[in-house]
PDB file of C-alpha atoms in Angstrom:
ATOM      1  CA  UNK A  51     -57.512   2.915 -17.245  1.00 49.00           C
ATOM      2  CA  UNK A  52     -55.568  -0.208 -18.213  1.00 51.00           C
ATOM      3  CA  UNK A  53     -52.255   0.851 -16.959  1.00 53.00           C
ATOM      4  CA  UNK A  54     -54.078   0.701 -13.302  1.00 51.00           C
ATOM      5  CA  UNK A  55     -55.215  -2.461 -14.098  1.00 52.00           C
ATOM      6  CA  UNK A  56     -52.298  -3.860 -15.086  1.00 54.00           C
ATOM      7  CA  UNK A  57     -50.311  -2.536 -12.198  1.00 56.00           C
ATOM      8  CA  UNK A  58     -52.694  -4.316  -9.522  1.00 57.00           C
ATOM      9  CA  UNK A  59     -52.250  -7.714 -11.367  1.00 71.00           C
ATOM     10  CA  UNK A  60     -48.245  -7.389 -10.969  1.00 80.00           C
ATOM     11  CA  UNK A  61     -47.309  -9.972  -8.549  1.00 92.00           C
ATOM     12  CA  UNK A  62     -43.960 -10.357  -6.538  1.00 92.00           C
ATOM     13  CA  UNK A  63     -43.404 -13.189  -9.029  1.00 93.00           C
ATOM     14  CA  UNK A  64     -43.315 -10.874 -11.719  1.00 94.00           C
ATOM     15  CA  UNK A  65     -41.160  -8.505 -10.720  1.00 94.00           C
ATOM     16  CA  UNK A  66     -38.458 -11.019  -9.296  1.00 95.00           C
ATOM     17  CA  UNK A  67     -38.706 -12.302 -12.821  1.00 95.00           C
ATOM     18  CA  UNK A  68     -38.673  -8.881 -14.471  1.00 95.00           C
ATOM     19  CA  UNK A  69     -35.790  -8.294 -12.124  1.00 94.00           C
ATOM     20  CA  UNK A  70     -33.833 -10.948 -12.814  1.00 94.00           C
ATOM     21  CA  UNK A  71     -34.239 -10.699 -16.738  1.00 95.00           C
ATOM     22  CA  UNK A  72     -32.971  -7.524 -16.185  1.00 95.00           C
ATOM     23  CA  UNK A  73     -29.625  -8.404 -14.743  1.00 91.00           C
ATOM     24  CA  UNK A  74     -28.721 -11.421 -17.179  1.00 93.00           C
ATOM     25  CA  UNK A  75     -29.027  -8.650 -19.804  1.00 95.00           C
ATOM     26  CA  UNK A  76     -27.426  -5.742 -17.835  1.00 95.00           C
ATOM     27  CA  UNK A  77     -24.156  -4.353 -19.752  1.00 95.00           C
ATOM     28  CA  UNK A  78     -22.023  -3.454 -16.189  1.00 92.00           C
ATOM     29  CA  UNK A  79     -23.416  -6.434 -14.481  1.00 87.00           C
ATOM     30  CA  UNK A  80     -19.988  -7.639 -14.953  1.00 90.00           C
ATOM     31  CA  UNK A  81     -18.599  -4.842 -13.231  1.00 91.00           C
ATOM     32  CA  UNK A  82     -18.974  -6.061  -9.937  1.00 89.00           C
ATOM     33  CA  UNK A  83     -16.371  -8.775  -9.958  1.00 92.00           C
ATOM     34  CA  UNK A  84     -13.804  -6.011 -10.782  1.00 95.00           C
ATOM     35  CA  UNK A  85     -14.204  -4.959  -7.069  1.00 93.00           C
ATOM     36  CA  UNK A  86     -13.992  -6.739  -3.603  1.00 93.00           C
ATOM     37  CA  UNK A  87     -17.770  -7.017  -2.024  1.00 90.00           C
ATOM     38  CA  UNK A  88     -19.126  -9.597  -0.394  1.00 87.00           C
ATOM     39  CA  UNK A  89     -22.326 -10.972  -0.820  1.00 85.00           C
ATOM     40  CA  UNK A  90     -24.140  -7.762   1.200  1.00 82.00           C
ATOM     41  CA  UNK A  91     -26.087  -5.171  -1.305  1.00 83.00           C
ATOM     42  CA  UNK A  92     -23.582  -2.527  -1.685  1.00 82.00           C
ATOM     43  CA  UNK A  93     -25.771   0.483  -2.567  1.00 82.00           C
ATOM     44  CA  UNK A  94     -22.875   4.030  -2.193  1.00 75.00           C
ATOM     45  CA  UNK A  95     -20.477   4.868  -0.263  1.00 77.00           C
ATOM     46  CA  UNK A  96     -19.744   9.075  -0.302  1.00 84.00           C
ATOM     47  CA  UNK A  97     -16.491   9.156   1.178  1.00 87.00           C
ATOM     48  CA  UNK A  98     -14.946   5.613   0.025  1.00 89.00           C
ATOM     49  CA  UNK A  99     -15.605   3.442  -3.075  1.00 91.00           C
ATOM     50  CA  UNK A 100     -15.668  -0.201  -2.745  1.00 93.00           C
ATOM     51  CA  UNK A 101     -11.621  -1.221  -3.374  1.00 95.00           C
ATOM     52  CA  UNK A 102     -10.680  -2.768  -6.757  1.00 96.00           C
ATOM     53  CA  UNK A 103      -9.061  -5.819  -6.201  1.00 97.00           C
ATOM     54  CA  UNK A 104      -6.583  -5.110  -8.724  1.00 97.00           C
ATOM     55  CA  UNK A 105      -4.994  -2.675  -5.877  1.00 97.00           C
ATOM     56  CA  UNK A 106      -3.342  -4.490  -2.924  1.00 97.00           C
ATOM     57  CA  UNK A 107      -1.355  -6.613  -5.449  1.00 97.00           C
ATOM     58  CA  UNK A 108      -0.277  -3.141  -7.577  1.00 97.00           C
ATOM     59  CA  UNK A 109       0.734  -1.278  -4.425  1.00 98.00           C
ATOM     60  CA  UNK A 110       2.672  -4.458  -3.139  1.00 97.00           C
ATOM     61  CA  UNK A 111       4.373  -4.013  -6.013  1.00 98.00           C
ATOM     62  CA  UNK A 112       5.220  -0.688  -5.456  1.00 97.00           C
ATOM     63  CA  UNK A 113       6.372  -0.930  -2.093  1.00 98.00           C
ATOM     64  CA  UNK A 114       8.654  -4.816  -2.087  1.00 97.00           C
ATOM     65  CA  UNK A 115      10.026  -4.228  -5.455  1.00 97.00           C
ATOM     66  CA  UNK A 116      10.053  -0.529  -6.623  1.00 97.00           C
ATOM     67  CA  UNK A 117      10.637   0.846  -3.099  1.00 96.00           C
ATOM     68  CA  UNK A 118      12.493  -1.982  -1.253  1.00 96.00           C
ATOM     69  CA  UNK A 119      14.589  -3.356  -3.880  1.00 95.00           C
ATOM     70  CA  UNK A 120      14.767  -0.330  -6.855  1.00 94.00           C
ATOM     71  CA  UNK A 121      14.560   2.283  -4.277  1.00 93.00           C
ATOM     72  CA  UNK A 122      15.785   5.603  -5.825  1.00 92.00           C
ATOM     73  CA  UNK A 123      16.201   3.894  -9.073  1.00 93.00           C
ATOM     74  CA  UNK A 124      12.507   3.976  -9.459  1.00 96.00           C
ATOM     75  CA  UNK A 125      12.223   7.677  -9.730  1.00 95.00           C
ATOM     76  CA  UNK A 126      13.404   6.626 -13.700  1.00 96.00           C
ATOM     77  CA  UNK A 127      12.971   2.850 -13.806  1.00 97.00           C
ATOM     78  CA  UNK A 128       9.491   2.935 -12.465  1.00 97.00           C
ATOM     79  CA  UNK A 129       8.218   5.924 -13.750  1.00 96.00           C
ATOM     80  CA  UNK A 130       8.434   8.272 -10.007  1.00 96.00           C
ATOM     81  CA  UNK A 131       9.353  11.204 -11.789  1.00 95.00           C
ATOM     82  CA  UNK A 132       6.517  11.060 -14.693  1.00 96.00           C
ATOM     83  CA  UNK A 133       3.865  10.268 -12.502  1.00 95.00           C
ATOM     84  CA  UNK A 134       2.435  13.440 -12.436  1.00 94.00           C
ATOM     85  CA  UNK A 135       2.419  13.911 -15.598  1.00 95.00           C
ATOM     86  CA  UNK A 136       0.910  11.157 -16.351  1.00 93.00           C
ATOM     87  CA  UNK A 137      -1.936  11.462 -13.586  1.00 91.00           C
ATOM     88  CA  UNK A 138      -2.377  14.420 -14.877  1.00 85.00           C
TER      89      UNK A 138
ATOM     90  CA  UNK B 143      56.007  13.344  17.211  1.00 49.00           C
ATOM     91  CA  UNK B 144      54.488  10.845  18.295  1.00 52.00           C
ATOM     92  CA  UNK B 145      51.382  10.760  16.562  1.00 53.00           C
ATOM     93  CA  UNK B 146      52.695  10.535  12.981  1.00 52.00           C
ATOM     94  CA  UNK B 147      54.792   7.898  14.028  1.00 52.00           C
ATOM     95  CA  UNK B 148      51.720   5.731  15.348  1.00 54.00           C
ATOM     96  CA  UNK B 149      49.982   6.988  12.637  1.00 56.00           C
ATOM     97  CA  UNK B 150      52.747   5.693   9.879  1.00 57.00           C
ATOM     98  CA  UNK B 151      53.016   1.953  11.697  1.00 71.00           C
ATOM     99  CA  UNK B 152      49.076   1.120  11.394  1.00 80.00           C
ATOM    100  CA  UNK B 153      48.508  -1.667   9.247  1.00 91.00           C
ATOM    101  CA  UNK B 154      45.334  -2.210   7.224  1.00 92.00           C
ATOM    102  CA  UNK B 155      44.804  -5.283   9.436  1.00 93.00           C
ATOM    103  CA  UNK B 156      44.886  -2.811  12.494  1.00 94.00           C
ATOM    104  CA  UNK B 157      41.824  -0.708  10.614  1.00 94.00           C
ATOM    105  CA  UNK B 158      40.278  -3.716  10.034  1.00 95.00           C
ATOM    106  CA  UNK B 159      39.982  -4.862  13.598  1.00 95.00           C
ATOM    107  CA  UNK B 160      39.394  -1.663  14.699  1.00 95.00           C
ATOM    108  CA  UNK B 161      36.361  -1.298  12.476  1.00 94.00           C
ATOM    109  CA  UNK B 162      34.865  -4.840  13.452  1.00 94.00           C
ATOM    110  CA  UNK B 163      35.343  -3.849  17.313  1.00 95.00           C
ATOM    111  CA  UNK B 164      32.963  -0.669  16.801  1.00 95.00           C
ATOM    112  CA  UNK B 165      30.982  -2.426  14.883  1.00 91.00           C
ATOM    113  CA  UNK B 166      30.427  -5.032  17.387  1.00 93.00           C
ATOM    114  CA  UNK B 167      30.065  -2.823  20.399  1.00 95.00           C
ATOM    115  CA  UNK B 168      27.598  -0.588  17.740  1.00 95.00           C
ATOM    116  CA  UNK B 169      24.199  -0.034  19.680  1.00 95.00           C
ATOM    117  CA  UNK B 170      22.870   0.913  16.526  1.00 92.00           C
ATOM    118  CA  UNK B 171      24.069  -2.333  14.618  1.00 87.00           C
ATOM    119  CA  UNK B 172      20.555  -3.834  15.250  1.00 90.00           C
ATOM    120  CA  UNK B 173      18.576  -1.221  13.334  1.00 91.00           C
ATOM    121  CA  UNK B 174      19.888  -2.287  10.057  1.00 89.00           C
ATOM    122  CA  UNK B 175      17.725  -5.020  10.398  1.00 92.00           C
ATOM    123  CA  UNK B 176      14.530  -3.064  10.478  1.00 95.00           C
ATOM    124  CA  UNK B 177      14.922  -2.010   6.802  1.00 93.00           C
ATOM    125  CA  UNK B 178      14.825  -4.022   3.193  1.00 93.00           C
ATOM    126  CA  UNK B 179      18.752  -4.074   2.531  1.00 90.00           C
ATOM    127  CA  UNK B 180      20.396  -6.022   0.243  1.00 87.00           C
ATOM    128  CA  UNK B 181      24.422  -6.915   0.769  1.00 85.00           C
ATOM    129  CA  UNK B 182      25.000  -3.526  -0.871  1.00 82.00           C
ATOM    130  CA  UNK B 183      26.644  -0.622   1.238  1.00 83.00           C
ATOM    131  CA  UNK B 184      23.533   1.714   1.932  1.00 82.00           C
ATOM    132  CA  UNK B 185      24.871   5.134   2.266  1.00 82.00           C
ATOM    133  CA  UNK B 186      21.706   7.464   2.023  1.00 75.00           C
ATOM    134  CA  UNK B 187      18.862   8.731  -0.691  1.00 77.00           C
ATOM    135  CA  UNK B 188      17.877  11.808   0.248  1.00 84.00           C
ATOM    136  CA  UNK B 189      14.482  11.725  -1.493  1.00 87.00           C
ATOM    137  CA  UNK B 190      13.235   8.000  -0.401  1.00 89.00           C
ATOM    138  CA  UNK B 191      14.649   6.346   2.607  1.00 91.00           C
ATOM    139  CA  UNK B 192      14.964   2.517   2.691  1.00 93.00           C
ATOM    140  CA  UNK B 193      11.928   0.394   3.094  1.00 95.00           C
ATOM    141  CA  UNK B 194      10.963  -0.315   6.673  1.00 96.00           C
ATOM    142  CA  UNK B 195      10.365  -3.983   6.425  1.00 97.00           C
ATOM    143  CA  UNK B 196       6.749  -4.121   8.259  1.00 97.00           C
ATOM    144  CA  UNK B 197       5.253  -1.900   6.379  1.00 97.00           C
ATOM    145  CA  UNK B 198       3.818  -3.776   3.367  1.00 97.00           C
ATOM    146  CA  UNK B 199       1.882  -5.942   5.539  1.00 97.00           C
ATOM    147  CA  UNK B 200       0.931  -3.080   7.447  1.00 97.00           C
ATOM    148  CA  UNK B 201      -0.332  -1.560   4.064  1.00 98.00           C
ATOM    149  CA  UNK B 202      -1.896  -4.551   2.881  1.00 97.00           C
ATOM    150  CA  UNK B 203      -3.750  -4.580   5.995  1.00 98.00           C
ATOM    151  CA  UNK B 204      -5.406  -1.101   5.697  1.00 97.00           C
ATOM    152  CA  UNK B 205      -5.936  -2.145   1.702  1.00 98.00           C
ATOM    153  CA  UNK B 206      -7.506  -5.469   1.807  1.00 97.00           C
ATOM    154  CA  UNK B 207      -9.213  -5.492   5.698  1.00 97.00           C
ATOM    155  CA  UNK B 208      -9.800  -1.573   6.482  1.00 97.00           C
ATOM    156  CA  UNK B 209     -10.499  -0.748   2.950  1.00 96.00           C
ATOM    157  CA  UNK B 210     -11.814  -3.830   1.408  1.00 96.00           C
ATOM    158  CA  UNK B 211     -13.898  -5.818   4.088  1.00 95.00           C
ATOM    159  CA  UNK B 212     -14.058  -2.601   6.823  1.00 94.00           C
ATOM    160  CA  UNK B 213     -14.665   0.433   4.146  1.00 93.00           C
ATOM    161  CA  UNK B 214     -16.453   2.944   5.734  1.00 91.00           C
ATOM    162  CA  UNK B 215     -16.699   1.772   9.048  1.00 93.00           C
ATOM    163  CA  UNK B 216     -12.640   1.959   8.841  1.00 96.00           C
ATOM    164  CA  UNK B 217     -13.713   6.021   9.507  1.00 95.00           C
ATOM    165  CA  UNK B 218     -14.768   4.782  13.517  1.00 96.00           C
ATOM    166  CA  UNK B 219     -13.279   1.077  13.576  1.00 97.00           C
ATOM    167  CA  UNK B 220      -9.897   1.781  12.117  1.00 97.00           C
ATOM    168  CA  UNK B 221      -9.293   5.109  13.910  1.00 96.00           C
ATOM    169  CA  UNK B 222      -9.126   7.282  10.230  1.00 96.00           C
ATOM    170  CA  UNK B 223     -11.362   9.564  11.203  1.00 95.00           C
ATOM    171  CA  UNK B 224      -8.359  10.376  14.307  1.00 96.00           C
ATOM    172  CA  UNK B 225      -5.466   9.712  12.320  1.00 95.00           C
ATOM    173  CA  UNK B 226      -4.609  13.527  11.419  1.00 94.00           C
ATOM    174  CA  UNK B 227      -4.663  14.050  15.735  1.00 95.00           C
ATOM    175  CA  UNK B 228      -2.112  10.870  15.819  1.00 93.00           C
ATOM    176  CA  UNK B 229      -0.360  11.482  13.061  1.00 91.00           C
ATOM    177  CA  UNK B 230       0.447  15.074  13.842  1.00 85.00           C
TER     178      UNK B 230
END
C-alpha cells in the first residue's frame, strides 16, 4: 500500500510548498487583482460578488458626465437607447 | 380701456425689472442649486431629470464602501436588506 505510505510522510512543509507551486503556476491567479479584496480569504459570496474595481470609476462616469452634463443627449450620444440591445 | 393702454406703455425694461423682482422674492430660487446646471436655460426632459448634485458621492459610497469593503454585510450594516420598506 504505498499510496498510504506516502500520505503519512506528507508534512505541512510539503503541502505549503505543493501549495504554493500551485499558485505561481495557476492561469486565473491573476484574476484577483481585477477585483477589490483585501488581504482576508474571500471564499463566495451567494447574493453579491466581490466589486470589480473597474466599476465606481465607469458609473462616475455615467452619472457627472453622461447624466449631469449630456443629460438627455445621452439617450444617442452615450448609447441610452441601445443599451438593451446590447445587454441583451 | 384701461388695460390695453397700460398694457401698450410697458417697456422691455419694465419686464425686465419685473422679472428680476420675482425672481428675487422666488422661494424656490434656491433649489436650482441642488442640481448639475450649466448657464443654459433648463426647461424640462421628461425622461431624465437633472442630476441632483449629491448623488455621485452618495453612489460612490454604496460602490466602493457598502459594496467593495462592506459586501455582504451591507445586507444588515447598510440597511439593503430594509431598503424596499424605506424606499416604498
Amino acid at each position: 500500500m504505498s499510496e498510504t505510505t506516502t500520505t503519512a510522510t506528507t508534512t505541512a512543509e510539503d503541502l505549503r510548498a505543493r501549495a504554493l507551486k500551485l499558485d505561481a503556476t495557476d492561469p486565473l491567479a491573476g484574476r484577483r487583482e481585477l477585483f477589490a479584496l483585501d488581504d482576508g480569504v474571500y471564499l463566495d459570496g451567494n447574493s453579491l460578488g466581490a466589486l470589480p474595481v473597474h466599476v465606481p470609476a465607469r458609473v462616475q462616469d455615467v452619472l457627472t458626465r453622461q447624466w449631469g452634463e449630456l443629460r438627455i443627449r445621452s439617450w444617442d450620444e452615450s448609447g441610452w437607447w441601445t443599451a438593451p440591445e446590447r445587454i441583451g
